[in-house]
Amino acid sequence: MRCWRFRSRFLALERTDDLARERTNIGDGGFEEPVVEQRLDSPEHARYQELLGAAAVDALTDDERLSLARHLATCQSCREELAALRAAAQAFPLALEDREPPPIVRFRIQAAIQHELDQQKSTELRPMPPQLHPVAAAPTPIRRRGLPRLVPWAAAAIFLVAALGLLAWNLSLRNETTTPTSQAIALQATQANNGAQGILTYLPDQHIFVLSFDRLPALPANRVYQVWLIHGKSPVPSGVFGVGTSDFAISGNRSDFQTLAITVEPGPLGSAAPTSSPILAASL
Amino acid sequence: MVDQSDGELLSAIVRRDPAALVALYDRYARLSFALAYRILDQAPLAEEVVQDAFMSVWQRADSFDQARGGNVRAWLLTIVHNRALDVRRRMFGKRLPPVDLDEVDYLVSSPDPSAEVLRNLDRDRVRAAVAELPLEQRQAIELAYFDGLTHIEIAERTAAPLGTVKSRLRLGLQKLYAMLAFSEQIPGAGADR
């Protein structure tokens, strides 16, 4: 068990169970300040030790966290233990089994990086792409406090597609030599159509459907447009987007589905199955 | 770029080399997505989190202090973890912790001696160690780590006294640390790789 540690001949030290760190300045030059470390046999210390597991996985309440932080300032034993428990907690996710994300994630990241690099290079030469709304997959925009940094994923992906030269860059990154191909598919208004019109393009090499809209009609509050890829009688929910969207990309293999349809669904996440008739549909 | 270490890739990312970021993605996308999906249980949201995390690495690579020997993989997973829990808390309308996410990511990038011991862990070894944990300890850690619950919420969820939950979290993590830091072999893990 660790003893009191002090480095000065003169101590002004109260023997209480108080955890406050005490400093005594004695004149100048020569004398070091005494450092009072936490007594390891105190009940206070034991109570804080009990919190270290929860602290390592951020499972404390705000008050407990602050209180523990004050204790840690005076207790090296707890600091060391917390560091070890945190390291173990950080190793925990390594036990998960791998899960393959859809290819479009890689594509979007590449597109966003290239978009950023291009913007940095030529903001004078090239006009900004039209303001596009990000994919509304989350209930509220995911903003970090202080530094809003939304990446316009839909915009970035379509920006890449629109400039075929960049698409070639994307392909060369993956060491492919095929030239980019695309297939236009007729997107037709159905009986329930509300005025929405658009163009559907399929990229067979990337298995990506790109929807482009000119002006999407306004929707009632709390409603979104939702895309479905339909196999036989089973519609697969394939993403939602809002009124301001010009372009929207989804991943899917054309040969797996017979139809693509767009409905209006309750927002912000849409529905598990369509609750209304399609407003636009395409035969694949 | 497949032969380069995480540190080398990160240095290339700092130099704005897109291929390096993509190489890092190819290396850790499946693990990152597994973590985001485990926390969020929804593929579209998990995809956004993974995208945001890699873009954060792209934008903040220079803030990761490699000179002090930090663990790139752990840093990336911490970013994914924080963002996924942030989304999850917003989904459930919970109060958010009073920290700036980006600050937390940066702080974690600073290594300390305990973390050094657990660098470059083999995943099979971690799996074997986690499997060795008593079920209640493992469950408590999972509820905190993947579901973002406080220990009070864990106590409610598992109908256990709060003191027991605190103890399970601490003992479980102590045991996990000891197995990973000190054991040459973990029962059931096979030959140490």
mmCIF file with all atom_site columns, C-alpha atoms in Angstrom, chain A residues 27 44 52 66 94 139-140 157 178 199 241 256 258 271 283:
data_model
loop_
_atom_site.group_PDB
_atom_site.id
_atom_site.type_symbol
_atom_site.label_atom_id
_atom_site.label_alt_id
_atom_site.label_comp_id
_atom_site.label_asym_id
_atom_site.label_entity_id
_atom_site.label_seq_id
_atom_site.pdbx_PDB_ins_code
_atom_site.Cartn_x
_atom_site.Cartn_y
_atom_site.Cartn_z
_atom_site.occupancy
_atom_site.B_iso_or_equiv
_atom_site.pdbx_formal_charge
_atom_site.auth_seq_id
_atom_site.auth_comp_id
_atom_site.auth_asym_id
_atom_site.auth_atom_id
_atom_site.pdbx_PDB_model_num
ATOM 1  C CA . GLY A 1 27  ? 8.879   31.012 0.935   1.00 0.00 ? 27  GLY A CA 1
ATOM 2  C CA . GLU A 1 44  ? -13.827 7.579  -0.158  1.00 0.00 ? 44  GLU A CA 1
ATOM 3  C CA . LEU A 1 52  ? -13.842 2.876  -12.449 1.00 0.00 ? 52  LEU A CA 1
ATOM 4  C CA . LEU A 1 66  ? -17.301 15.139 -12.490 1.00 0.00 ? 66  LEU A CA 1
ATOM 5  C CA . LEU A 1 94  ? -12.404 -6.275 -31.876 1.00 0.00 ? 94  LEU A CA 1
ATOM 6  C CA . PRO A 1 139 ? -34.226 11.585 -37.760 1.00 0.00 ? 139 PRO A CA 1
ATOM 7  C CA . THR A 1 140 ? -32.340 14.842 -37.393 1.00 0.00 ? 140 THR A CA 1
ATOM 8  C CA . ALA A 1 157 ? -21.855 10.724 -55.301 1.00 0.00 ? 157 ALA A CA 1
ATOM 9  C CA . THR A 1 178 ? -13.434 -1.013 -68.163 1.00 0.00 ? 178 THR A CA 1
ATOM 10 C CA . ILE A 1 199 ? -34.537 10.308 -64.685 1.00 0.00 ? 199 ILE A CA 1
ATOM 11 C CA . PHE A 1 241 ? -35.035 11.625 -49.464 1.00 0.00 ? 241 PHE A CA 1
ATOM 12 C CA . ASP A 1 256 ? -32.055 -8.929 -58.776 1.00 0.00 ? 256 ASP A CA 1
ATOM 13 C CA . GLN A 1 258 ? -38.014 -6.293 -61.521 1.00 0.00 ? 258 GLN A CA 1
ATOM 14 C CA . SER A 1 271 ? -41.767 2.690  -43.671 1.00 0.00 ? 271 SER A CA 1
ATOM 15 C CA . SER A 1 283 ? -39.501 -1.521 -65.026 1.00 0.00 ? 283 SER A CA 1
#
